[in-house]
Amino acid sequence: MNEVLMAGLYVFVLAAFLGYQVISRVPPLLHTPLMSATNAISGISLIGSIVTAGAQYNRVSTILGVIAVTAATINVVGGFILTDRMLRMFKREKGPETK
Amino acid sequence: MNEVLMAGLYVFVLAAFLGYQVISRVPPLLHTPLMSATNAISGISLIGSIVTAGAQYNRVSTILGVIAVTAATINVVGGFILTDRMLRMFKREKGPETK
Amino acid sequence: MSTTTLFIEGTYFAASILFVLGLRGLSRPETARRGMFLAEFGMLLAVIGTLLNRDIISYEWIIVGLLAGSTIGVAMGLWVPMTAMPQRTALSHAFGGLAAALVGVSEFLRHGEHLGTFKVTALGFEVLLGGITFTGSLIAFAKLQELVKGAPIVYRGQNVLNLLLFSSAAVVFVMLVLTPANTWLFYAMCALALLFGVLLVLPIGAADMPVVIALLNSYAGLASAATGFALGNNVLIIAGTLDGGSGFILSILMCKAMNRSITNVLFGAFGSASPASADAGAEGVMREVSVDDVATQLAYARQVVFVPGYGMATAQAQNAVRELASLLESRGVQVKYAIHPVAGRMPGHMNVLLAEANVPYSQLYELEQINPEMPTTDVAVVIGANDVVNPEARDNPKSAIAGMPIIEVDRAKSVIVLKRGRGKGFSGLENPLFFKPVTGLLFGDAKTSLTRLASAVREL
Amino acid sequence: MSTTTLFIEGTYFAASILFVLGLRGLSRPETARRGMFLAEFGMLLAVIGTLLNRDIISYEWIIVGLLAGSTIGVAMGLWVPMTAMPQRTALSHAFGGLAAALVGVSEFLRHGEHLGTFKVTALGFEVLLGGITFTGSLIAFAKLQELVKGAPIVYRGQNVLNLLLFSSAAVVFVMLVLTPANTWLFYAMCALALLFGVLLVLPIGAADMPVVIALLNSYAGLASAATGFALGNNVLIIAGTLDGGSGFILSILMCKAMNRSITNVLFGAFGSASPASADAGAEGVMREVSVDDVATQLAYARQVVFVPGYGMATAQAQNAVRELASLLESRGVQVKYAIHPVAGRMPGHMNVLLAEANVPYSQLYELEQINPEMPTTDVAVVIGANDVVNPEARDNPKSAIAGMPIIEVDRAKSVIVLKRGRGKGFSGLENPLFFKPVTGLLFGDAKTSLTRLASAVREL
Ligand SMILES: NC(=O)c1ccc[n+]([C@@H]2O[C@H](COP(=O)([O-])OP(=O)(O)OC[C@H]3O[C@@H](n4cnc5c(N)ncnc54)[C@H](OP(=O)(O)O)[C@@H]3O)[C@@H](O)[C@H]2O)c1
Ligand SMILES: NC(=O)c1ccc[n+]([C@@H]2O[C@H](COP(=O)([O-])OP(=O)(O)OC[C@H]3O[C@@H](n4cnc5c(N)ncnc54)[C@H](OP(=O)(O)O)[C@@H]3O)[C@@H](O)[C@H]2O)c1
């Protein structure tokens, strides 16, 4: 267990540094899409929920799991769709008027 | 062993990304100190060498270990001293003439 | 390691890399969409990998959840209007927190007292952070959607109560780690976390919600990371940490852009009443101007800078702005947009709205870029912005917003302010800009005013 | 996990963080030194932690190694002149490669055939990369120190031989992984790696050594990372990977700054002979100028730009430049330095030399910053630079250096070139700059010329 913890800590710290570097390079222009993107990515808790929902440990566990799957999927699907919808709108130069 | 490998791979990939982000922010001004700094840091193989030199597995191993310790220590000590010597020289504004 | 396990591990590994690449793509608008495709692909891989997990016995409930979630997700993704982005973000953080917390609870249900110290700690963090995120985000959503009143809800002893609540949650957590057999401690902790989430966010004003949302985003991320520690899963740790970092950085950036500390935002009940005192000087006459006057001014200007704020979002005036701008451009006027980092109700809010209205981002200028151009700008048009153009922040060191960088429209040759009436900005402060001789006020809903301006320019 | 192990792990963890912070500090000159202190502290921690390792039975030999290394290290660190930095770097990469390879060899010696596939693979990488780095760096050192001739050493079938050598090393490696019991394969691989290192670097010209050194740096780092995999030690993986990344990025940057591919650098034998052909046009008269003429020009200029190159390093002229610059500044002349990314013999070479001579770095300008200023520069003084100011790169798409970005001194109002004679730059190309009417040549060793210029200016 302690080795798993150590390995996890390394991954955590490196990811934290990396996150800091990567995110601080995102221009203010894209801060709203960034929020919605990280929101979608945080839907990764889906992979924990799926196991909980499918493993049939006991009834309560399954119900909680299904709710969790639903909630996480909303974030993943909704988040990515929305992010893309926003990003599609950003254009450097004037495009043809689309109204 | 496979878990150790997996954990190592995560650490490796994250460190590679992080290294890329961090290093590409170093301005050309400091590229020489950067080379000498990474050189010093790569002396971290010292920690492998120390065990080899002190564990007395067999005579050859010890000899190789001692050479390795020496070589790595040269890098660590020499590298850091040199880096600092260089970095001390960089001044933004004109200092008093030191000649 | 069997082939299946290897495959599963492989998908997680790939997903981790793809998430990092995805976020890296966001560093430039040109690469942003491609980056997101990578992240989506990563997510898909991770889900496929997970579906192969040996522990899964039956798939029906998983499929139910996936289908339900996808349906709602697609609906929300496609139909939420851009102006409702702040609410939407808050709501989905609530979902994120909920999912993390539920996974934690069900893990605890399953293993109960047999968990080791390490796992209990991880699960505890997961549930605590998830719970706070869940209720806190719901309140944030309600405030932004104006289901409850946006102004800070304050009462005596509030901060003390919150502190008490927080400490008891912490104490219960420590006790749980020491004696995991006392399962009731776990549920007590859940309850405290949920309550704390509510009480933490209630006293914060609607316009400060973005900071809160970003912080909750960060908590949600850390909750996922804690799940990762509990399950020994690296992709959860990585994705969670990236989110956590993102939320944290955004909240810091916003605080900097307002020159306020994070404590002030969270516990200062900023924007609550405080009528009077410091803004005694900001009295005088407002000069009202007519649509025709403004239209003439705009049409014959060399450079016009639009400064949008929260009012543009509420009035949904982004298309009207763009139309007026196009008209002016066709007459040879140079048009720019000045975007303050905390204009509106979330970071990048104005950028997204203007992008939606088809404004190219090469015309959007940040604070530092546009301020030097102000003295050579003929007309600065303030569209429903207030605090972000309040010269008090610059001139009056005693002001509540002192030191917040502003867009210095008062340095332009002429300023036109579009607002509905004498309403104040989020800060509740009077804005002396409106009383300056250089400023003319055009009262009315921003969208209506802009449309009228456009017709007037057309007729010139 | 015992307390000792925990402590050891803790030092490694802390060291990893400190290394990252240390390198991050290098992103600004103001934070660079502090960053390095952090890295040094991290190294110290890691060493202390390692000394507590249970496997260590006797400390005497460790202490011998540490003392010997420290003595040599201190000596090298304190007394290597800045102009010898390229050689020094090459030499210490040799040490780094050696250390990694030796650890690998002794691990193999110890466990021999009992190693699992994974460990053999890791050790194999370690020894291969370490071996190549060792001999390759030694050759690089020898070339830069001019112990062997700097020009590319070429012979027929060279690339084929190298390819063969490389493939056999790879084949032996694969065989070893498949049948670790055949220990002779391991030693064969070592021998091949050592040989390959020599033959890889021999055909590369001295001025291309920086790219090679950076690549070898990268290999040395990866060798450490492989050690980390073999020993299951994360700090080795992290530190090694950071180094590997650094070397890789630097070599890419250099190649970009020369508009050459990495393959061309490694296998193109660039700078070997190639007399004639494309540079037919570069004939004409060189206009020689006198010290007094130049001194007058400089003294009465509004802006002077110094463009240092490899010649400044060999002549050790950095202090002389600075002195002349100070004189000019005291007369009100605006002095700037233009630094090409591959001027000299290592990245950042010129910056360090000028910093040594006490030039503030606010006066150092990069290519993109200074080129737009060239037309308003009165005198550009080229101090022992050649290729980096060769207009052929810009004007002649057939030139061997076509497309390499240059410092466009030929756009200045007047150009003075300080060089010893009609020597060519590293590329071996003729430089038409020297024949342009705008250019005057001041022959002689750079240091002498600069000192004479300074006295002449003083006497004005
Ligand atoms: N964006 C973020 O991320 C963020 C984060 C934290 C805090 N904040 C805070 O949010 C505030 C944002 O400043 P801001 O200048 O954008 O907005 P603001 O200061 O809240 O002012 C909005 C203005 O718009 C006018 N308005 C409202 N509806 C309108 C309509 N339909 N048509 C025309 N005008 C309308 C209001 O005046 P009338 O009522 O008279 O019309 C008001 O003066 C700042 O205080 C900032 O610190 C933002
Ligand atoms: N820096 C890097 O990291 C790096 C990496 C890869 C490749 N390179 C290559 O290295 C070259 C660097 O270009 P460079 O312009 O700096 O140098 P260069 O092109 O090698 O030219 C050096 C010049 O200095 C003159 N010189 C030599 N000793 C002198 C002395 N004592 N006093 C005065 N002049 C002296 C030489 O002419 P005389 O013999 O007539 O005096 C020669 O023209 C480029 O080709 C570049 O591609 C550099």
PDB file of C-alpha atoms in Angstrom, chain D residues 39-112:
ATOM      1  CA  ALA D  39      18.337  22.019  -6.926  1.00  0.00           C
ATOM      2  CA  GLU D  40      21.573  21.781  -4.952  1.00  0.00           C
ATOM      3  CA  PHE D  41      19.638  21.261  -1.772  1.00  0.00           C
ATOM      4  CA  GLY D  42      17.634  18.553  -3.498  1.00  0.00           C
ATOM      5  CA  MET D  43      20.823  16.805  -4.556  1.00  0.00           C
ATOM      6  CA  LEU D  44      22.172  16.991  -1.041  1.00  0.00           C
ATOM      7  CA  LEU D  45      18.994  15.468   0.352  1.00  0.00           C
ATOM      8  CA  ALA D  46      19.059  12.654  -2.164  1.00  0.00           C
ATOM      9  CA  VAL D  47      22.677  11.856  -1.352  1.00  0.00           C
ATOM     10  CA  ILE D  48      22.022  11.869   2.383  1.00  0.00           C
ATOM     11  CA  GLY D  49      19.035   9.621   1.879  1.00  0.00           C
ATOM     12  CA  THR D  50      21.090   7.226  -0.215  1.00  0.00           C
ATOM     13  CA  LEU D  51      23.838   7.017   2.377  1.00  0.00           C
ATOM     14  CA  LEU D  52      21.269   5.514   4.751  1.00  0.00           C
ATOM     15  CA  ASN D  53      20.564   2.671   2.349  1.00  0.00           C
ATOM     16  CA  ARG D  54      20.637  -0.734   4.053  1.00  0.00           C
ATOM     17  CA  ASP D  55      22.649  -2.346   1.283  1.00  0.00           C
ATOM     18  CA  ILE D  56      25.654  -0.222   2.049  1.00  0.00           C
ATOM     19  CA  ILE D  57      28.128  -2.138   4.162  1.00  0.00           C
ATOM     20  CA  SER D  58      31.252  -0.061   4.070  1.00  0.00           C
ATOM     21  CA  TYR D  59      31.583   3.657   3.584  1.00  0.00           C
ATOM     22  CA  GLU D  60      35.294   4.007   2.942  1.00  0.00           C
ATOM     23  CA  TRP D  61      35.195   3.608  -0.785  1.00  0.00           C
ATOM     24  CA  ILE D  62      32.169   5.818  -1.069  1.00  0.00           C
ATOM     25  CA  ILE D  63      33.989   8.534   0.805  1.00  0.00           C
ATOM     26  CA  VAL D  64      37.050   8.112  -1.386  1.00  0.00           C
ATOM     27  CA  GLY D  65      34.899   8.563  -4.461  1.00  0.00           C
ATOM     28  CA  LEU D  66      33.030  11.517  -3.045  1.00  0.00           C
ATOM     29  CA  LEU D  67      36.221  13.254  -1.975  1.00  0.00           C
ATOM     30  CA  ALA D  68      38.039  12.634  -5.229  1.00  0.00           C
ATOM     31  CA  GLY D  69      35.023  13.771  -7.215  1.00  0.00           C
ATOM     32  CA  SER D  70      34.503  16.865  -5.101  1.00  0.00           C
ATOM     33  CA  THR D  71      38.122  17.899  -5.368  1.00  0.00           C
ATOM     34  CA  ILE D  72      38.178  17.569  -9.123  1.00  0.00           C
ATOM     35  CA  GLY D  73      34.723  19.099  -9.340  1.00  0.00           C
ATOM     36  CA  VAL D  74      35.642  22.147  -7.294  1.00  0.00           C
ATOM     37  CA  ALA D  75      38.788  22.619  -9.314  1.00  0.00           C
ATOM     38  CA  MET D  76      36.929  22.373 -12.602  1.00  0.00           C
ATOM     39  CA  GLY D  77      34.082  24.512 -11.363  1.00  0.00           C
ATOM     40  CA  LEU D  78      36.267  27.327 -10.152  1.00  0.00           C
ATOM     41  CA  TRP D  79      39.014  27.473 -12.693  1.00  0.00           C
ATOM     42  CA  VAL D  80      37.596  26.590 -16.058  1.00  0.00           C
ATOM     43  CA  PRO D  81      37.565  29.845 -18.021  1.00  0.00           C
ATOM     44  CA  MET D  82      34.225  30.876 -19.503  1.00  0.00           C
ATOM     45  CA  THR D  83      35.652  30.633 -23.003  1.00  0.00           C
ATOM     46  CA  ALA D  84      36.255  26.915 -22.391  1.00  0.00           C
ATOM     47  CA  MET D  85      32.648  26.216 -21.462  1.00  0.00           C
ATOM     48  CA  PRO D  86      31.892  24.140 -24.581  1.00  0.00           C
ATOM     49  CA  GLN D  87      34.755  21.732 -23.911  1.00  0.00           C
ATOM     50  CA  ARG D  88      33.938  21.564 -20.220  1.00  0.00           C
ATOM     51  CA  THR D  89      30.348  20.657 -20.944  1.00  0.00           C
ATOM     52  CA  ALA D  90      31.394  17.926 -23.343  1.00  0.00           C
ATOM     53  CA  LEU D  91      33.838  16.500 -20.827  1.00  0.00           C
ATOM     54  CA  SER D  92      31.327  16.361 -18.046  1.00  0.00           C
ATOM     55  CA  HIS D  93      28.795  14.622 -20.223  1.00  0.00           C
ATOM     56  CA  ALA D  94      31.470  12.010 -20.672  1.00  0.00           C
ATOM     57  CA  PHE D  95      31.611  11.613 -16.902  1.00  0.00           C
ATOM     58  CA  GLY D  96      27.838  11.431 -16.709  1.00  0.00           C
ATOM     59  CA  GLY D  97      27.661   8.739 -19.366  1.00  0.00           C
ATOM     60  CA  LEU D  98      30.486   6.841 -17.702  1.00  0.00           C
ATOM     61  CA  ALA D  99      28.791   6.839 -14.312  1.00  0.00           C
ATOM     62  CA  ALA D 100      25.506   5.605 -15.724  1.00  0.00           C
ATOM     63  CA  ALA D 101      27.179   2.898 -17.786  1.00  0.00           C
ATOM     64  CA  LEU D 102      29.298   1.660 -14.883  1.00  0.00           C
ATOM     65  CA  VAL D 103      26.310   1.379 -12.570  1.00  0.00           C
ATOM     66  CA  GLY D 104      24.582  -0.615 -15.285  1.00  0.00           C
ATOM     67  CA  VAL D 105      27.548  -2.897 -15.785  1.00  0.00           C
ATOM     68  CA  SER D 106      27.950  -3.583 -12.104  1.00  0.00           C
ATOM     69  CA  GLU D 107      24.237  -4.307 -11.685  1.00  0.00           C
ATOM     70  CA  PHE D 108      24.555  -6.781 -14.503  1.00  0.00           C
ATOM     71  CA  LEU D 109      27.677  -8.286 -13.009  1.00  0.00           C
ATOM     72  CA  ARG D 110      25.863  -8.815  -9.777  1.00  0.00           C
ATOM     73  CA  HIS D 111      22.618 -10.338 -10.969  1.00  0.00           C
ATOM     74  CA  GLY D 112      23.802 -11.698 -14.298  1.00  0.00           C
TER      75      GLY D 112
END
